[in-house]
Amino acid sequence: MAVTIKDVARAAGVSASTVTRALTMPELVHPETRDRVRRAAATLGYHPNRAARGLITGRTGNIGLLVPDLGNPFFPSVVKGVQARAHEADYAVFLADTDEDEAAEAGLVRRLSKQVDGIVLCSPRMPDEELRTLVADTPVVLVNRRIARVPSVTAEFPDAMRQAVSHLTALGHRRIAYVAGPRSAWANRERVRALRLVAGEMSVDLVEIGNVLPMFEGGVAAADQVLAARVTAVIGFNDLIALGLLNRFTARGVAVPADISVLGFDDIALAAMVNPSLTTVALPKEQSGRAGVDLLLQLLAEPDRQTAARRELPTQLMVRGSTGPANA
Amino acid sequence: MAVTIKDVARAAGVSASTVTRALTMPELVHPETRDRVRRAAATLGYHPNRAARGLITGRTGNIGLLVPDLGNPFFPSVVKGVQARAHEADYAVFLADTDEDEAAEAGLVRRLSKQVDGIVLCSPRMPDEELRTLVADTPVVLVNRRIARVPSVTAEFPDAMRQAVSHLTALGHRRIAYVAGPRSAWANRERVRALRLVAGEMSVDLVEIGNVLPMFEGGVAAADQVLAARVTAVIGFNDLIALGLLNRFTARGVAVPADISVLGFDDIALAAMVNPSLTTVALPKEQSGRAGVDLLLQLLAEPDRQTAARRELPTQLMVRGSTGPANA
DNA sequence: TTCAAGATCGCCAACGTTTTCATCGAAAAT
DNA sequence: ATTTTCGATGAAAACGTTGGCGATCTTGAA
């Protein structure tokens, strides 16, 4: 059926080993035969069977990618970055979506791990200890989560939060609400921490509002609590939550930004599409995906490095229409 | 390193063949040994190496999925459906994104095809002839495109369009614009066709406006032409385009739906999040993904069926805030 | 002229499975 | 009691690669 290495060998009048060498270790074969083999391979349209190769080398040429929810536009962006970089390096990508089901994560990782050389875990929700046991078995790179001695890609959260709060204080806001995302999300914990720190420094009153799902509905659900808190500005854990807030505010006749300013995180495409457009802190989404793959490839190349690589990418506040001067 | 079939065999005191049989053809082994083997496999945490299995069976247990652009929320939804159904059937999913690059499609399919049992091609842009040659080599199922003698999953476009136009005419609209998506998109061609038909039947004036990319920016770009066309309603090829229109209309001070009604296609989550919310025809996104996998599995099970399976799924108009009575 | 070294290439084992074939009892039929 | 059948199992080949080892040939130095 498919063209195998033997077909090429026969066509070129050499042995199978020579074909392998001609294609993967060119310096070991005579230039003349090398060209002959290559021509034969090209005309027959030969591509090595990756499964067979993987069987012997222990390398599959695949990487796995796990995300919590493709329905949140943040993640497709990361996926795109992972894809792009992986394809450049001639790796294929297995994708799995956990549907925000924390319990399913470990199982999916284990399942994927047999078929891939390593896994990019994006925003995993599982607890640290569980994560640690997984990492012991499989090469893993974390995106949007940090934990000691595991390679990770994150955004500069303290700085991101500083940009956000500075912007709001510059507009005169002194009492700010934060609508928290999932407790299990590392990014949420980091944002809370950075926010408390910055709020303290800048002496702004901080009102923290419950944990909600990182979705539009979560924002809608929290909106009335925000209004009851009598703040002049609100920061959502992510853009979807911020959009939910925006939507409910409008429904209740609360004007944005005249009555209250709204600020999100992520800068999903949608943030620029709504009216008023959403001020938000842009996270490096595609870039994070690319960096994740970079780190993974590096990890695969030198598995027994002691210090885990860590990459922290810069963020950028995007000022749009949903924030304005405080109306105390 | 990893636990192999031999480890299980040794632990259970049987041969490797018996282990295989106990796990995949249980009726062939003695119940007692079967249980012994299964217990051994379970305690050792044995999972067959899929590459090795694939080598001999010719089946990889993987399927490929190709989409034009993960940045368009329509596609992540389809991906979710594919994922879900594939995992149920114990298949893993290779994902690739072509970035709306028509030329890259064939190459990616060919590349994927070595590592998967079959491919779900979602909204492929390539021309029919090229598609045909691909289909000859690899089991392929089309989602959101139809072509003779290839299994496909589509939505009921004529009916979808009928719902859309009926809604508008019921509101008194008699002159309607359509903002077309990519010429290479089958879905666009179908929508145009259905629209012309329905427009004729209902005797509404139809203004077709250029081909734009199926993105927010495409809608923004087309908006002024729409206004110049002096229509009372506009249908966008998809929700992103419709949102672009909405955005530009608002920017120009044109009220929606008071001055002009806007209607989209797809019902991406975002359609309900904006203000005014977007009236749109909901396409079965996740369902299409699931159905695509179903058809693929069916195709793999009986490769030499003559008649290609075809599934046409119903659509549903979602009336929201962007459509209202015509203001002639 | 001889020999060591290097270049080039073929043979074969190995990777972890599945599957065909053969073997061996035991049960059933004669 | 003898043959046949069948159920249960193991041995071995095969899938398509890769890589260690050794064989052959060339080259240049002694």
Tab-separated table of C-alpha atoms in Angstrom, chain B:
chain	number	residue	atom	x	y	z
B	1	MET	CA	10.806	2.255	31.218
B	2	ALA	CA	7.153	1.931	30.315
B	3	VAL	CA	5.281	-1.258	31.152
B	4	THR	CA	4.985	-3.570	28.162
B	5	ILE	CA	2.892	-6.539	27.297
B	6	LYS	CA	5.689	-8.845	28.361
B	7	ASP	CA	5.666	-7.458	31.862
B	8	VAL	CA	1.999	-8.232	32.089
B	9	ALA	CA	2.557	-11.689	30.617
B	10	ARG	CA	5.220	-12.460	33.166
B	11	ALA	CA	3.125	-11.151	36.032
B	12	ALA	CA	0.157	-13.240	34.961
B	13	GLY	CA	2.223	-16.287	34.117
B	14	VAL	CA	1.070	-16.469	30.521
B	15	SER	CA	2.425	-15.620	27.102
B	16	ALA	CA	2.179	-12.286	25.376
B	17	SER	CA	-0.369	-13.638	22.931
B	18	THR	CA	-2.686	-14.532	25.741
B	19	VAL	CA	-2.437	-11.066	27.149
B	20	THR	CA	-3.467	-9.571	23.832
B	21	ARG	CA	-6.352	-11.953	23.568
B	22	ALA	CA	-7.482	-11.432	27.116
B	23	LEU	CA	-7.675	-7.730	26.488
B	24	THR	CA	-9.018	-7.475	22.967
B	25	MET	CA	-10.713	-10.823	22.265
B	26	PRO	CA	-11.911	-11.881	25.697
B	27	GLU	CA	-14.124	-14.685	24.449
B	28	LEU	CA	-11.086	-16.610	23.266
B	29	VAL	CA	-9.455	-17.148	26.627
B	30	HIS	CA	-10.451	-19.042	29.705
B	31	PRO	CA	-12.403	-16.795	32.080
B	32	GLU	CA	-10.031	-17.538	34.893
B	33	THR	CA	-6.862	-16.594	33.028
B	34	ARG	CA	-8.646	-13.667	31.487
B	35	ASP	CA	-9.313	-12.226	34.913
B	36	ARG	CA	-5.796	-12.957	36.037
B	37	VAL	CA	-4.374	-11.135	33.035
B	38	ARG	CA	-6.688	-8.207	33.490
B	39	ARG	CA	-5.798	-7.856	37.114
B	40	ALA	CA	-2.116	-7.965	36.278
B	41	ALA	CA	-2.587	-5.349	33.565
B	42	ALA	CA	-4.525	-3.144	35.922
B	43	THR	CA	-2.053	-3.297	38.783
B	44	LEU	CA	0.894	-2.683	36.496
B	45	GLY	CA	-0.977	0.117	34.768
B	46	TYR	CA	-0.512	-1.385	31.351
B	47	HIS	CA	-1.704	0.429	28.246
B	48	PRO	CA	-0.820	-0.999	24.853
B	49	ASN	CA	1.652	1.035	22.879
B	50	ARG	CA	-0.454	2.434	20.097
B	51	ALA	CA	2.427	2.926	17.730
B	52	ALA	CA	3.345	-0.724	17.940
B	53	ARG	CA	-0.223	-1.767	17.519
B	54	GLY	CA	-0.664	0.568	14.618
B	55	LEU	CA	2.374	-0.859	12.943
B	56	ILE	CA	0.785	-4.242	12.614
B	57	THR	CA	-2.889	-3.423	12.373
B	58	GLY	CA	-2.448	-0.483	10.064
B	59	ARG	CA	-4.691	1.509	12.344
B	60	THR	CA	-3.315	4.360	14.379
B	61	GLY	CA	-6.311	5.129	16.539
B	62	ASN	CA	-5.904	8.767	15.606
B	63	ILE	CA	-7.951	11.091	13.497
B	64	GLY	CA	-6.912	14.376	11.957
B	65	LEU	CA	-8.854	17.590	12.029
B	66	LEU	CA	-8.195	20.518	9.765
B	67	VAL	CA	-9.804	23.909	10.258
B	68	PRO	CA	-9.285	27.208	8.464
B	69	ASP	CA	-8.883	29.480	11.462
B	70	LEU	CA	-9.162	28.853	15.163
B	71	GLY	CA	-9.500	32.590	15.612
B	72	ASN	CA	-13.046	32.341	14.332
B	73	PRO	CA	-15.091	31.033	17.275
B	74	PHE	CA	-17.121	28.917	14.935
B	75	PHE	CA	-14.278	26.463	14.570
B	76	PRO	CA	-13.326	25.876	18.180
B	77	SER	CA	-16.916	24.776	18.653
B	78	VAL	CA	-16.606	22.242	15.894
B	79	VAL	CA	-13.294	21.138	17.349
B	80	LYS	CA	-14.958	20.557	20.687
B	81	GLY	CA	-17.532	18.332	19.086
B	82	VAL	CA	-14.916	16.357	17.231
B	83	GLN	CA	-12.855	15.971	20.377
B	84	ALA	CA	-15.736	14.794	22.442
B	85	ARG	CA	-16.924	12.164	20.000
B	86	ALA	CA	-13.429	11.010	19.174
B	87	HIS	CA	-12.536	10.501	22.794
B	88	GLU	CA	-15.681	8.501	23.356
B	89	ALA	CA	-14.560	6.190	20.592
B	90	ASP	CA	-11.057	6.089	22.048
B	91	TYR	CA	-9.521	8.044	19.241
B	92	ALA	CA	-7.076	10.883	19.714
B	93	VAL	CA	-7.227	14.029	17.620
B	94	PHE	CA	-4.509	15.711	15.623
B	95	LEU	CA	-5.385	19.319	15.040
B	96	ALA	CA	-4.077	21.607	12.354
B	97	ASP	CA	-5.019	25.167	11.510
B	98	THR	CA	-4.401	26.501	8.019
B	99	ASP	CA	-4.713	30.161	8.899
B	100	GLU	CA	-7.123	30.679	6.015
B	101	ASP	CA	-4.309	29.726	3.670
B	102	GLU	CA	-5.967	27.793	0.897
B	103	ALA	CA	-2.647	26.701	-0.536
B	104	ALA	CA	-1.506	25.102	2.704
B	105	GLU	CA	-4.494	22.811	3.005
B	106	ALA	CA	-3.456	19.987	0.730
B	107	GLY	CA	0.027	19.838	2.187
B	108	LEU	CA	-1.266	19.614	5.710
B	109	VAL	CA	-3.717	16.896	4.783
B	110	ARG	CA	-0.997	14.853	3.183
B	111	ARG	CA	1.221	15.331	6.143
B	112	LEU	CA	-1.456	14.371	8.603
B	113	SER	CA	-2.621	11.443	6.560
B	114	LYS	CA	0.376	9.280	7.440
B	115	GLN	CA	-0.367	9.462	11.098
B	116	VAL	CA	-4.097	9.090	11.211
B	117	ASP	CA	-6.773	6.675	10.115
B	118	GLY	CA	-8.865	9.408	8.602
B	119	ILE	CA	-9.369	13.128	8.456
B	120	VAL	CA	-12.207	15.471	9.222
B	121	LEU	CA	-11.911	18.404	6.887
B	122	CYS	CA	-13.806	21.357	8.184
B	123	SER	CA	-14.785	24.064	5.712
B	124	PRO	CA	-11.934	23.367	3.320
B	125	ARG	CA	-11.321	26.155	0.836
B	126	MET	CA	-9.496	24.198	-1.829
B	127	PRO	CA	-11.155	23.642	-5.196
B	128	ASP	CA	-13.225	20.545	-5.899
B	129	GLU	CA	-10.698	18.838	-8.154
B	130	GLU	CA	-7.928	19.101	-5.609
B	131	LEU	CA	-10.239	17.795	-2.946
B	132	ARG	CA	-11.071	14.823	-5.125
B	133	THR	CA	-7.468	13.785	-5.550
B	134	LEU	CA	-6.941	13.971	-1.803
B	135	VAL	CA	-9.981	11.894	-1.094
B	136	ALA	CA	-8.626	9.155	-3.308
B	137	ASP	CA	-5.675	8.605	-0.963
B	138	THR	CA	-7.140	9.094	2.480
B	139	PRO	CA	-10.434	8.503	4.222
B	140	VAL	CA	-11.916	11.966	4.486
B	141	VAL	CA	-15.136	13.363	5.820
B	142	LEU	CA	-16.196	16.877	4.999
B	143	VAL	CA	-17.822	19.182	7.473
B	144	ASN	CA	-19.472	22.282	6.142
B	145	ARG	CA	-18.875	21.372	2.538
B	146	ARG	CA	-20.514	19.000	0.147
B	147	ILE	CA	-19.178	17.288	-2.923
B	148	ALA	CA	-20.454	14.247	-4.729
B	149	ARG	CA	-19.495	10.834	-3.406
B	150	VAL	CA	-17.653	12.101	-0.342
B	151	PRO	CA	-19.211	11.719	3.093
B	152	SER	CA	-20.237	15.090	4.405
B	153	VAL	CA	-21.940	16.930	7.201
B	154	THR	CA	-23.717	20.143	6.368
B	155	ALA	CA	-26.432	22.371	7.666
B	156	GLU	CA	-29.749	22.833	5.929
B	157	PHE	CA	-28.791	26.011	4.185
B	158	PRO	CA	-31.831	26.639	2.049
B	159	ASP	CA	-34.013	26.325	5.101
B	160	ALA	CA	-31.649	28.428	7.181
B	161	MET	CA	-31.831	31.187	4.640
B	162	ARG	CA	-35.552	30.884	4.414
B	163	GLN	CA	-35.829	31.391	8.163
B	164	ALA	CA	-33.606	34.436	7.962
B	165	VAL	CA	-35.371	36.114	5.087
B	166	SER	CA	-38.847	35.271	6.343
B	167	HIS	CA	-37.964	36.931	9.608
B	168	LEU	CA	-36.849	40.049	7.810
B	169	THR	CA	-39.781	40.237	5.442
B	170	ALA	CA	-42.158	39.717	8.335
B	171	LEU	CA	-40.593	42.832	9.796
B	172	GLY	CA	-41.308	44.657	6.573
B	173	HIS	CA	-37.890	44.600	4.942
B	174	ARG	CA	-38.004	44.559	1.152
B	175	ARG	CA	-34.490	45.518	0.210
B	176	ILE	CA	-31.710	43.486	1.781
B	177	ALA	CA	-27.948	43.416	1.429
B	178	TYR	CA	-25.749	40.344	1.726
B	179	VAL	CA	-22.098	40.686	2.656
B	180	ALA	CA	-20.337	37.738	1.096
B	181	GLY	CA	-17.539	35.732	2.680
B	182	PRO	CA	-14.663	34.097	0.825
B	183	ARG	CA	-15.425	33.037	-2.709
B	184	SER	CA	-13.595	29.801	-1.986
B	185	ALA	CA	-15.881	28.936	0.904
B	186	TRP	CA	-18.524	26.445	-0.113
B	187	ALA	CA	-20.750	27.740	2.649
B	188	ASN	CA	-20.671	31.167	1.085
B	189	ARG	CA	-21.582	29.868	-2.338
B	190	GLU	CA	-24.473	27.924	-0.847
B	191	ARG	CA	-25.734	30.885	1.084
B	192	VAL	CA	-25.650	33.079	-1.965
B	193	ARG	CA	-27.518	30.493	-3.956
B	194	ALA	CA	-30.146	29.942	-1.311
B	195	LEU	CA	-30.506	33.635	-0.788
B	196	ARG	CA	-31.073	34.379	-4.453
B	197	LEU	CA	-33.676	31.674	-4.601
B	198	VAL	CA	-35.508	32.832	-1.523
B	199	ALA	CA	-35.218	36.491	-2.470
B	200	GLY	CA	-36.811	35.673	-5.797
B	201	GLU	CA	-39.655	33.770	-4.196
B	202	MET	CA	-40.363	36.485	-1.696
B	203	SER	CA	-39.696	39.262	-4.154
B	204	VAL	CA	-37.202	41.168	-2.095
B	205	ASP	CA	-34.462	43.276	-3.655
B	206	LEU	CA	-31.084	41.741	-3.065
B	207	VAL	CA	-27.825	43.681	-3.022
B	208	GLU	CA	-24.708	41.553	-2.921
B	209	ILE	CA	-21.633	43.154	-1.527
B	210	GLY	CA	-18.095	42.125	-2.335
B	211	ASN	CA	-16.200	39.210	-0.974
B	212	VAL	CA	-14.536	39.906	2.333
B	213	LEU	CA	-12.610	37.797	4.787
B	214	PRO	CA	-14.916	36.037	7.239
B	215	MET	CA	-13.726	38.211	10.074
B	216	PHE	CA	-14.684	41.230	12.078
B	217	GLU	CA	-12.503	43.415	9.882
B	218	GLY	CA	-14.297	42.162	6.800
B	219	GLY	CA	-17.579	43.383	8.206
B	220	VAL	CA	-16.119	46.731	9.151
B	221	ALA	CA	-14.767	47.085	5.646
B	222	ALA	CA	-18.108	46.334	4.018
B	223	ALA	CA	-20.247	48.489	6.291
B	224	ASP	CA	-20.080	51.715	4.347
B	225	GLN	CA	-20.989	50.007	1.112
B	226	VAL	CA	-23.981	48.557	2.880
B	227	LEU	CA	-25.102	51.984	3.984
B	228	ALA	CA	-24.573	53.359	0.501
B	229	ALA	CA	-26.815	50.633	-0.888
B	230	ARG	CA	-29.811	52.119	0.975
B	231	VAL	CA	-31.094	48.828	2.312
B	232	THR	CA	-33.089	48.390	5.494
B	233	ALA	CA	-31.492	45.119	6.473
B	234	VAL	CA	-28.213	43.313	5.943
B	235	ILE	CA	-27.258	39.666	6.261
B	236	GLY	CA	-23.628	38.856	6.939
B	237	PHE	CA	-21.974	35.671	5.747
B	238	ASN	CA	-21.155	34.929	9.360
B	239	ASP	CA	-21.443	36.429	12.800
B	240	LEU	CA	-17.995	37.977	12.764
B	241	ILE	CA	-18.812	39.934	9.657
B	242	ALA	CA	-22.152	40.917	11.145
B	243	LEU	CA	-20.383	42.143	14.254
B	244	GLY	CA	-18.033	44.175	12.118
B	245	LEU	CA	-21.007	45.760	10.436
B	246	LEU	CA	-22.630	46.466	13.771
B	247	ASN	CA	-19.492	48.081	15.039
B	248	ARG	CA	-19.036	50.374	12.089
B	249	PHE	CA	-22.696	51.305	12.015
B	250	THR	CA	-22.515	52.354	15.629
B	251	ALA	CA	-19.374	54.327	14.907
B	252	ARG	CA	-21.147	56.175	12.125
B	253	GLY	CA	-24.159	56.883	14.281
B	254	VAL	CA	-26.462	54.523	12.446
B	255	ALA	CA	-28.832	52.945	14.939
B	256	VAL	CA	-29.399	49.205	14.964
B	257	PRO	CA	-32.076	48.029	14.542
B	258	ALA	CA	-33.906	51.378	14.230
B	259	ASP	CA	-32.131	52.463	11.053
B	260	ILE	CA	-30.964	49.101	9.796
B	261	SER	CA	-31.355	45.495	10.865
B	262	VAL	CA	-28.368	43.159	11.022
B	263	LEU	CA	-28.457	39.410	10.832
B	264	GLY	CA	-25.621	36.919	11.016
B	265	PHE	CA	-24.907	33.212	10.643
B	266	ASP	CA	-23.367	30.705	13.045
B	267	ASP	CA	-24.501	31.865	16.469
B	268	ILE	CA	-21.103	32.064	18.029
B	269	ALA	CA	-21.240	32.656	21.767
B	270	LEU	CA	-20.266	36.219	21.246
B	271	ALA	CA	-23.417	37.001	19.331
B	272	ALA	CA	-25.353	37.070	22.574
B	273	MET	CA	-22.749	39.149	24.375
B	274	VAL	CA	-22.753	42.318	22.358
B	275	ASN	CA	-25.106	45.223	22.507
B	276	PRO	CA	-27.409	45.144	20.692
B	277	SER	CA	-27.257	41.380	20.724
B	278	LEU	CA	-27.072	39.805	17.323
B	279	THR	CA	-29.931	38.053	15.598
B	280	THR	CA	-28.419	35.080	13.846
B	281	VAL	CA	-29.082	31.664	12.405
B	282	ALA	CA	-27.597	29.074	14.729
B	283	LEU	CA	-25.650	26.351	12.978
B	284	PRO	CA	-25.095	23.038	14.728
B	285	LYS	CA	-21.402	23.478	15.466
B	286	GLU	CA	-20.499	20.903	18.056
B	287	GLN	CA	-23.051	18.572	16.589
B	288	SER	CA	-21.407	18.884	13.189
B	289	GLY	CA	-18.103	17.930	14.720
B	290	ARG	CA	-19.620	14.900	16.370
B	291	ALA	CA	-21.432	13.874	13.239
B	292	GLY	CA	-18.231	14.262	11.249
B	293	VAL	CA	-16.479	11.796	13.501
B	294	ASP	CA	-19.434	9.443	13.330
B	295	LEU	CA	-19.280	9.403	9.580
B	296	LEU	CA	-15.550	8.925	9.625
B	297	LEU	CA	-15.762	5.959	11.961
B	298	GLN	CA	-18.438	4.511	9.769
B	299	LEU	CA	-16.273	5.031	6.724
B	300	LEU	CA	-13.366	3.317	8.426
B	301	ALA	CA	-15.533	0.407	9.444
B	302	GLU	CA	-16.791	-0.253	5.925
B	303	PRO	CA	-14.347	1.386	3.539
B	304	ASP	CA	-15.871	0.092	0.335
B	305	ARG	CA	-19.417	1.252	0.682
B	306	GLN	CA	-20.616	2.707	-2.518
B	307	THR	CA	-22.925	5.442	-1.373
B	308	ALA	CA	-21.242	8.169	0.608
B	309	ALA	CA	-22.999	8.974	3.837
B	310	ARG	CA	-24.408	12.443	4.097
B	311	ARG	CA	-25.823	14.210	7.079
B	312	GLU	CA	-27.777	17.429	6.920
B	313	LEU	CA	-28.448	19.046	10.255
B	314	PRO	CA	-31.202	21.522	11.071
B	315	THR	CA	-30.597	25.159	11.920
B	316	GLN	CA	-32.443	27.602	14.109
B	317	LEU	CA	-32.984	31.327	13.825
B	318	MET	CA	-32.122	33.102	17.059
B	319	VAL	CA	-33.983	36.365	17.206
B	320	ARG	CA	-32.176	38.941	19.300
B	321	GLY	CA	-31.751	42.643	19.403
B	322	SER	CA	-30.191	43.519	16.070
B	323	THR	CA	-33.319	43.080	13.954
B	324	GLY	CA	-36.475	45.122	14.103
B	325	PRO	CA	-39.259	46.541	11.955
B	326	ALA	CA	-38.196	48.129	8.711
B	327	ASN	CA	-38.000	51.871	8.799
B	328	ALA	CA	-38.644	52.687	5.183
